[in-house]
Tab-separated table of C-alpha atoms in Angstrom:
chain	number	residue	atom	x	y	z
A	1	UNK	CA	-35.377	23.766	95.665
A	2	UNK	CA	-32.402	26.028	95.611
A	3	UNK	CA	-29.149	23.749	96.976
A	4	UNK	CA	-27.266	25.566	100.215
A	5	UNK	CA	-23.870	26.042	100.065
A	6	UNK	CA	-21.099	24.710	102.282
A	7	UNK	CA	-19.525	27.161	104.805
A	8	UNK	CA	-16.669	27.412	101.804
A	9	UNK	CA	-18.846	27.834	98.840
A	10	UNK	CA	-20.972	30.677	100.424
A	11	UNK	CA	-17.272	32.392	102.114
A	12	UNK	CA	-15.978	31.842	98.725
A	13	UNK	CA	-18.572	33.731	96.894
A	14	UNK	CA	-19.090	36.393	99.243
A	15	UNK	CA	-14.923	37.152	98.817
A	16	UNK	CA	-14.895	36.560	94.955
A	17	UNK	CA	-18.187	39.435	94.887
A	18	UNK	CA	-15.958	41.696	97.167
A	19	UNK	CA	-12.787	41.581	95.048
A	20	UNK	CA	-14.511	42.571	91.841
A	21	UNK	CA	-15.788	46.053	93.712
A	22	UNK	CA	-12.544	48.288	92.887
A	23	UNK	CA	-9.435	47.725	90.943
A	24	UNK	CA	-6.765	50.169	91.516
A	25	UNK	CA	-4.865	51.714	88.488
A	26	UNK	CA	-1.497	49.614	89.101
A	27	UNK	CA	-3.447	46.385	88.639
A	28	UNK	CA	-2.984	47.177	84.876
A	29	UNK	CA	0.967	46.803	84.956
A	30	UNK	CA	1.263	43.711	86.902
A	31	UNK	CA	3.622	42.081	87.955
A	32	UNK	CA	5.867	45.228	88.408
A	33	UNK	CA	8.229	43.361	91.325
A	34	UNK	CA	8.714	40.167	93.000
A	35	UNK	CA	6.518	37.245	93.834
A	36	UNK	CA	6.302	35.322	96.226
A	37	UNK	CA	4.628	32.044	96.174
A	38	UNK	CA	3.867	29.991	99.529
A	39	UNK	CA	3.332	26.632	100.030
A	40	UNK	CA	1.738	25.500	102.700
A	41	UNK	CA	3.576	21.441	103.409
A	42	UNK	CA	7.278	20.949	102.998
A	43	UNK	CA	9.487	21.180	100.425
A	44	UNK	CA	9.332	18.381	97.609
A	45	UNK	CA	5.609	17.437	97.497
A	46	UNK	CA	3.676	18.486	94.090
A	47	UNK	CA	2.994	21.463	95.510
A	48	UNK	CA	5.796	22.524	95.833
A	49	UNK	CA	6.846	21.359	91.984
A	50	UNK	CA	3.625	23.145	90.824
A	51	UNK	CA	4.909	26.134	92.743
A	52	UNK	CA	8.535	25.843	90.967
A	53	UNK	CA	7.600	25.100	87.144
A	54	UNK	CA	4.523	28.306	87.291
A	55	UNK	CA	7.291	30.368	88.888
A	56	UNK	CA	9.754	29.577	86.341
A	57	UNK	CA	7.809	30.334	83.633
A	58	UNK	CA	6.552	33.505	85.044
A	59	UNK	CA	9.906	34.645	85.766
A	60	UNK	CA	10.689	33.647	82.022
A	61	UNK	CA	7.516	35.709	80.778
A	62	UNK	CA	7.550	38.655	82.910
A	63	UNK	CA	11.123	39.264	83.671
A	64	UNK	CA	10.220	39.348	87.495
A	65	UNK	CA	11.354	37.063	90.134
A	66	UNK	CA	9.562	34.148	91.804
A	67	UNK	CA	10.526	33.024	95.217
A	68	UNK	CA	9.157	29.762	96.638
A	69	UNK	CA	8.962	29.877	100.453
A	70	UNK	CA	7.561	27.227	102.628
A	71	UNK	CA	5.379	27.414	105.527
A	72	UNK	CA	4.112	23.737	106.720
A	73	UNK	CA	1.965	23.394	109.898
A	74	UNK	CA	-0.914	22.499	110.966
A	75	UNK	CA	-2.712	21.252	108.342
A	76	UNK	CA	-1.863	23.889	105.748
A	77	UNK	CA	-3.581	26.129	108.188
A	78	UNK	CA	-0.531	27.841	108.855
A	79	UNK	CA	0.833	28.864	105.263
A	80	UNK	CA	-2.931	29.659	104.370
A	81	UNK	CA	-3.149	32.049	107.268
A	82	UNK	CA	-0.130	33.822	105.687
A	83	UNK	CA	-1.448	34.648	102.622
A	84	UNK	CA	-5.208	35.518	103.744
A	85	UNK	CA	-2.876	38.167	105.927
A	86	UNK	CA	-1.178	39.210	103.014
A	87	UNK	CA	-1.613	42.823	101.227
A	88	UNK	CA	-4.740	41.847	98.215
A	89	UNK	CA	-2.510	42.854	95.229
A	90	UNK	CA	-1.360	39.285	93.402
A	91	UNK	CA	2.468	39.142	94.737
A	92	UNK	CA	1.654	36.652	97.759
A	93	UNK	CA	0.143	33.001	96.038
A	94	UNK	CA	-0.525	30.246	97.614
A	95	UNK	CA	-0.061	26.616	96.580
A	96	UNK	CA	-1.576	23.991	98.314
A	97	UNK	CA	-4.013	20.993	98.712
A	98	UNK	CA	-7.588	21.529	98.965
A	99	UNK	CA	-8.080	19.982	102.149
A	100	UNK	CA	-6.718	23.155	104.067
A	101	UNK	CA	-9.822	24.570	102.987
A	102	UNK	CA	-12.429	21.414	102.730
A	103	UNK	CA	-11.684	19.498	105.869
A	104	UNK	CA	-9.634	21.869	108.522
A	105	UNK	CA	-12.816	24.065	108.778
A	106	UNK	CA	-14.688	21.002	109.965
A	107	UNK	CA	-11.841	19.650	112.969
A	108	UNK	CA	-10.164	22.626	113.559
A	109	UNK	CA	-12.016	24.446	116.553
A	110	UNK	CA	-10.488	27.934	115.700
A	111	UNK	CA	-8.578	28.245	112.307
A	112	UNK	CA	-6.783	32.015	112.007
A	113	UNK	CA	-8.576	32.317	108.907
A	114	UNK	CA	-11.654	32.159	107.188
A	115	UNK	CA	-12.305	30.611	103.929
A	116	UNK	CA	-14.269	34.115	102.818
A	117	UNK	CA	-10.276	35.486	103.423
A	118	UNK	CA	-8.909	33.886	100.164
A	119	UNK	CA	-10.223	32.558	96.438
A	120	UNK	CA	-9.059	30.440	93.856
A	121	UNK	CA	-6.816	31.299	90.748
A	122	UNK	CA	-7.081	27.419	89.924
A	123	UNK	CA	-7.468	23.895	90.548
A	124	UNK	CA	-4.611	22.958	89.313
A	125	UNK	CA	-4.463	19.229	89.064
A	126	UNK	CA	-5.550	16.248	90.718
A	127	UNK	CA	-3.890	12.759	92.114
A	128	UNK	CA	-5.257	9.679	94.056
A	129	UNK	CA	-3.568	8.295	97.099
A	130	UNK	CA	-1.703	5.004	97.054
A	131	UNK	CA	-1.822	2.446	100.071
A	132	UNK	CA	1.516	1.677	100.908
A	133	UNK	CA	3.572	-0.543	103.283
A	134	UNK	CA	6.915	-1.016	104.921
A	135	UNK	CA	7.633	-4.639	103.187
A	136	UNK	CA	8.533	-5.628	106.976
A	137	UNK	CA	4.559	-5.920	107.477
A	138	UNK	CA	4.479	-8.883	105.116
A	139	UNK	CA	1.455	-7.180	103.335
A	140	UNK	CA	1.171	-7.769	99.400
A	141	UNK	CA	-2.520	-6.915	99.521
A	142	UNK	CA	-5.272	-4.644	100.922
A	143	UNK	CA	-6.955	-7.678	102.212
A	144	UNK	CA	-3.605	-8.706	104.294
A	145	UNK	CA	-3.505	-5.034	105.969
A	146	UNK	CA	-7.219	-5.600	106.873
A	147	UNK	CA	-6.869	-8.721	108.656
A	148	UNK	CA	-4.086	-7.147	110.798
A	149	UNK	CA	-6.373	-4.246	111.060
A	150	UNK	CA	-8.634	-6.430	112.767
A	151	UNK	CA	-6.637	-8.384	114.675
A	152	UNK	CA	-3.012	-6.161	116.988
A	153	UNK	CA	-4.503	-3.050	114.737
A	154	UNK	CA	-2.353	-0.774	112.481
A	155	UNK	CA	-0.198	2.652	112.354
A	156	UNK	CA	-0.513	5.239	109.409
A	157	UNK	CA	1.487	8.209	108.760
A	158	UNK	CA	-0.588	10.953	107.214
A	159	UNK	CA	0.530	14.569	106.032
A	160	UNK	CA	-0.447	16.333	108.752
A	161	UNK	CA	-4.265	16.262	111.163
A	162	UNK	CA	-7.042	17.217	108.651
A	163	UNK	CA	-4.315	16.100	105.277
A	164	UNK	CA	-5.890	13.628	102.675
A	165	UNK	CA	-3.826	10.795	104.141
A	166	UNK	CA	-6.019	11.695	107.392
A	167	UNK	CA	-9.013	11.715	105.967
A	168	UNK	CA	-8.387	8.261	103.906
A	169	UNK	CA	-7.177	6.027	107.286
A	170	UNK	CA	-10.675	7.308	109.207
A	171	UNK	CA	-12.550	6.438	105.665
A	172	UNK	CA	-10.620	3.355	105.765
A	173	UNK	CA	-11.259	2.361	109.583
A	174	UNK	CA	-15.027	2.954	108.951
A	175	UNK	CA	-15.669	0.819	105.931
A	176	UNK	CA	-13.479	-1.664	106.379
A	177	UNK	CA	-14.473	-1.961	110.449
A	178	UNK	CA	-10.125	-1.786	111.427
A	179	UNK	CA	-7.991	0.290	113.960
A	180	UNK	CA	-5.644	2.109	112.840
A	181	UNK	CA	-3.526	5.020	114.613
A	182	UNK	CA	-3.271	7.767	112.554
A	183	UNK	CA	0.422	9.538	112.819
A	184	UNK	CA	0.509	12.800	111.638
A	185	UNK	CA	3.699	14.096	110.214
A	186	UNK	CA	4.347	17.877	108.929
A	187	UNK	CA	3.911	17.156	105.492
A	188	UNK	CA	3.789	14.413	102.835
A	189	UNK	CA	7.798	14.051	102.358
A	190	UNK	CA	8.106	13.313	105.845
A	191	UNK	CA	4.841	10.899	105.814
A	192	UNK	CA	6.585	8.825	103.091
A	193	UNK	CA	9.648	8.517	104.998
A	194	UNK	CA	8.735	7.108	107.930
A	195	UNK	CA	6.634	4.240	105.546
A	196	UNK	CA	10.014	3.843	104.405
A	197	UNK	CA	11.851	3.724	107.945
A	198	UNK	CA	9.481	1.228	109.435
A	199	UNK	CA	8.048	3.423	111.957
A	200	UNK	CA	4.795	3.207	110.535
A	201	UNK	CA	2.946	-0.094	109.369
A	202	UNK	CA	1.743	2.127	106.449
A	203	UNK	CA	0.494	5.444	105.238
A	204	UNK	CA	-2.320	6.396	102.371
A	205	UNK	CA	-0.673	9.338	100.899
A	206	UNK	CA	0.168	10.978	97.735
A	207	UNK	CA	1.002	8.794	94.748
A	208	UNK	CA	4.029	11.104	93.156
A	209	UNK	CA	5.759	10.881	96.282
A	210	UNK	CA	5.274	6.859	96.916
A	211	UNK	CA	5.763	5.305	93.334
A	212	UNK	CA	9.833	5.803	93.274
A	213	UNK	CA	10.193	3.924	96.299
A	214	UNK	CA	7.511	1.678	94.925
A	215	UNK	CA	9.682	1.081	91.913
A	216	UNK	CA	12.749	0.502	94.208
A	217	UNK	CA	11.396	-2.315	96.234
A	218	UNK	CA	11.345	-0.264	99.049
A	219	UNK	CA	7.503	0.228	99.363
A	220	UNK	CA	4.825	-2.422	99.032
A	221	UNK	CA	2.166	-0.956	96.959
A	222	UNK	CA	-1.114	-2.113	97.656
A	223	UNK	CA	-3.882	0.117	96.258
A	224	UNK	CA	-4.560	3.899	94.332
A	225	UNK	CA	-7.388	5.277	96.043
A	226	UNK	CA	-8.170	7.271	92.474
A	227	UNK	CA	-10.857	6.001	89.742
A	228	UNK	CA	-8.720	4.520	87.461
A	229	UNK	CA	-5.508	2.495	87.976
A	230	UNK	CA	-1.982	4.826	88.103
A	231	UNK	CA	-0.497	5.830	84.962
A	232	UNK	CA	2.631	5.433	86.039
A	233	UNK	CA	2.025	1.847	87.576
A	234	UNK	CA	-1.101	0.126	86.238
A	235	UNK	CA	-0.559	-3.231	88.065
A	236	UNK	CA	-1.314	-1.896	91.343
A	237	UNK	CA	-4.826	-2.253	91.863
A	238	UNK	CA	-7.752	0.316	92.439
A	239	UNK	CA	-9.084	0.716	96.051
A	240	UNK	CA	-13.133	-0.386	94.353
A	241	UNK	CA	-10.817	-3.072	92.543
A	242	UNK	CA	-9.827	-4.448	95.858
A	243	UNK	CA	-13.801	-4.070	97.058
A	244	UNK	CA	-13.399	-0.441	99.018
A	245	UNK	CA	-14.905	1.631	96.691
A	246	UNK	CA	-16.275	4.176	99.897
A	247	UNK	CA	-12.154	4.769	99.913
A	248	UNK	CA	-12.226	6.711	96.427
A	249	UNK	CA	-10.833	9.713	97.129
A	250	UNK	CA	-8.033	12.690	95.290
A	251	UNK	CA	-6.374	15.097	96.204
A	252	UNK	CA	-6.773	18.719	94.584
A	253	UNK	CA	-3.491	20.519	93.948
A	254	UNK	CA	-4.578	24.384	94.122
A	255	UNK	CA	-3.789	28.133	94.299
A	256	UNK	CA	-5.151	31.080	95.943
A	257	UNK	CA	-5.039	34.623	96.819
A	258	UNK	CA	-6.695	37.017	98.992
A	259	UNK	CA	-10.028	37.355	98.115
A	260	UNK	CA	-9.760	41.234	97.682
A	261	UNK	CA	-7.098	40.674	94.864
A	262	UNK	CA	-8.286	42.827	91.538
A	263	UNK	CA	-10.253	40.970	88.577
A	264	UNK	CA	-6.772	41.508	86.469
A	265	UNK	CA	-4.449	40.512	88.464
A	266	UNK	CA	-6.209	37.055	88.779
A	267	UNK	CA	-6.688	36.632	85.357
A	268	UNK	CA	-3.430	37.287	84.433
A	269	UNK	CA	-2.177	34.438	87.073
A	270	UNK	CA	-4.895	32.224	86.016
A	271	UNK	CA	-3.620	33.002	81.942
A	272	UNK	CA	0.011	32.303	83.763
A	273	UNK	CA	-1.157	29.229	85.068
A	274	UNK	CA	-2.625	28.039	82.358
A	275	UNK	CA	0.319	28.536	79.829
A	276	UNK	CA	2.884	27.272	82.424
A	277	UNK	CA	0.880	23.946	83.006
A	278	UNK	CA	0.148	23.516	79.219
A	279	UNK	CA	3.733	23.298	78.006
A	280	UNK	CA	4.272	20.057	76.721
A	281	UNK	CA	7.492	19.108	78.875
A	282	UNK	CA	5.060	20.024	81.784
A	283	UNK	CA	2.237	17.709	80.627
A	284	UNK	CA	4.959	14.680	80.159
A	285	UNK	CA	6.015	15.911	83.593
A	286	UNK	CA	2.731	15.788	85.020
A	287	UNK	CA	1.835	12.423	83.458
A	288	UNK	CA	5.044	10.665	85.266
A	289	UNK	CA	4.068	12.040	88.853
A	290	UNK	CA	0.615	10.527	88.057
A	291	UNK	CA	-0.663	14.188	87.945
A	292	UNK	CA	-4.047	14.805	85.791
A	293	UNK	CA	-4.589	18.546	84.695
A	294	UNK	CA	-7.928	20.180	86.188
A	295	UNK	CA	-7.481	23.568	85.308
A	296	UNK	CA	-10.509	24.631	86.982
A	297	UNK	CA	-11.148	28.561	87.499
A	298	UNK	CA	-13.634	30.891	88.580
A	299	UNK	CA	-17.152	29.192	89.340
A	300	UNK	CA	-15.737	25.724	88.610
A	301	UNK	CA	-12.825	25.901	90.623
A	302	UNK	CA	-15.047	27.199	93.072
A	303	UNK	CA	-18.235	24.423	92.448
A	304	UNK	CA	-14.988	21.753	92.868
A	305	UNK	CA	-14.376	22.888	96.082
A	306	UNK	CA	-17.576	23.035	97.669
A	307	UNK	CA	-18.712	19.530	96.201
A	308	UNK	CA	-15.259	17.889	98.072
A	309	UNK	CA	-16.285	20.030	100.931
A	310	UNK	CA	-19.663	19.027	101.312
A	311	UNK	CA	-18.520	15.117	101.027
A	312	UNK	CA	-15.576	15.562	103.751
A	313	UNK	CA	-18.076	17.264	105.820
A	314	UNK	CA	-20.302	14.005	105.964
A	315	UNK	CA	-17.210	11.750	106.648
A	316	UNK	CA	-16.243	14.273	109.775
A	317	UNK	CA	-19.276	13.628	111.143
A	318	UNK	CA	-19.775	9.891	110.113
A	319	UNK	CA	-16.222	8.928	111.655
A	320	UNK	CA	-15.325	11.931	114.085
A	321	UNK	CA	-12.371	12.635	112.954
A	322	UNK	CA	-10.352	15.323	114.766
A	323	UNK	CA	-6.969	17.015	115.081
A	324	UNK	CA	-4.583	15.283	117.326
């Protein structure tokens, strides 16, 4: 029986069959100006690294400029809408996390966009979550955040409605039977800080951005929601470790384009994507944010996608999640 495709997967396909229909003549010299790569949450999340070390070496390699600009909001819906606006000819990029694109068509009554607006150049890496707490709450393990859960109940900052961080506390209040009041914040940066300023209980969000305060004291690490324990920090438990396997979950790190953008110009990006990411200073880079290289393009990146899609769809429906 042939499988059906998400609402991405068959948007995605239908855009990556359109773009491959003309390619105009100046495709062949790119880049001959600027670009300009968005990202969709605040300033000093991996995206926004990923955005800065492929820029740098593209300005290196090509002799044009990169500019990072950052448009946060609403779930990365905002920064997304940008780009699927944006003229089809490789000089606006978008960095991101995959959830823009695998949860917010799910909770989002009307998104700007549609997924059939933009494609991938690559999945670019991955990371797993961490559970963390304000060391206020007293918590030293997930077992101690799940008995408050079911007693006076709990408050998590997330990225943003729809963000990973989202998705994790509703996964988390369903198979571990807890309240918990998810606080959205614009962005992971701003998520982690107010685990740090005690106006959140705790938060499941990105791991690069809550290991140095884990390392400082000023974080109580009590899970990674990823496979395999952190590289960075292998005493901290895993999520299944701690008996919550149903709270796996990573984040995808990606970038994308209109979906009209010509064959070349996304091969070239993916081929400058690939050779920026590859560097060895990159890779040790990478391996200290607790970063794992994908490097997933075309039908891969795109099979990725729709696989996460399909599983966040279930939990939508399972937990009825929605934007707040």
């Amino acid at each position: 029986m042939k499988k059906s495709l998400t609402p991405w997967g068959a948007a995605l396909c239908l855009g990556m069959a359109a773009c491959t229909l003309s390619v105009p003549v100046w495709a062949q010299s790119y880049p001959s100006k600027p670009i300009k790569f968005i990202t969709n949450f605040p300033a000093g999340g991996p995206a926004d690294f990923l955005a800065r070390s492929v820029g740098e070496y593209i300005t290196t390699q090509s002799k044009q400029a990169v500019v990072v600009e950052n448009k946060p909001g609403a779930g990365g819906n905002i920064g997304a809408d940008f780009v699927a606006k944006s003229p089809a000819d490789g000089y606006n990029v978008l960095f991101g996390i995959d959830t823009t694109f695998t949860v917010n068509p799910y909770i989002y009554k009307n998104m700007a966009f549609k997924p059939a607006d933009l494609r991938p150049i690559m999945v670019m890496v991955s990371s797993g979550l961490l559970v963390g707490a304000h060391p206020s709450t007293g918590f030293k393990t997930i077992k101690d955040l799940i008995a408050q859960g079911k007693g006076k109940g709990l408050n998590f900052s997330s990225a943003g409605s729809g963000s990973p961080g989202h998705l994790a506390a509703e996964i988390f209040m369903d198979a571990a039977g807890i309240t918990i009041q998810h606080v959205p914040y614009k962005g992971n940066t701003p998520a982690v800080t107010a685990v740090l300023a005690g106006e959140v209980d705790a938060g499941v969000l990105a791991t690069p951005g809550m290991l140095p305060h884990v390392k400082t004291g000023k974080i109580t690490a009590l899970a990674v929601t990823s496979r395999q324990r952190s590289r960075s920090a292998a005493e901290i438990p895993t999520v299944a470790e701690a008996g919550l396997k149903d709270l796996e979950l990573e984040v995808l790190y990606i970038a994308m384009v209109p979906a009209a953008t010509p064959e070349p110009v996304v091969q070239w990006l993916q081929k400058a994507f690939t050779d920026a990411l590859n560097r060895p200073d990159k890779q040790t880079q990478l391996a200290s944010m607790d970063l794992f290289y994908e490097g997933l393009i075309g039908a891969d990146a795109v099979k990725r996608l729709s696989d996460q899609s399909q599983r966040y769809g279930r939990v939508v429906k399972s937990t009825g999640m929605k934007v707040e």
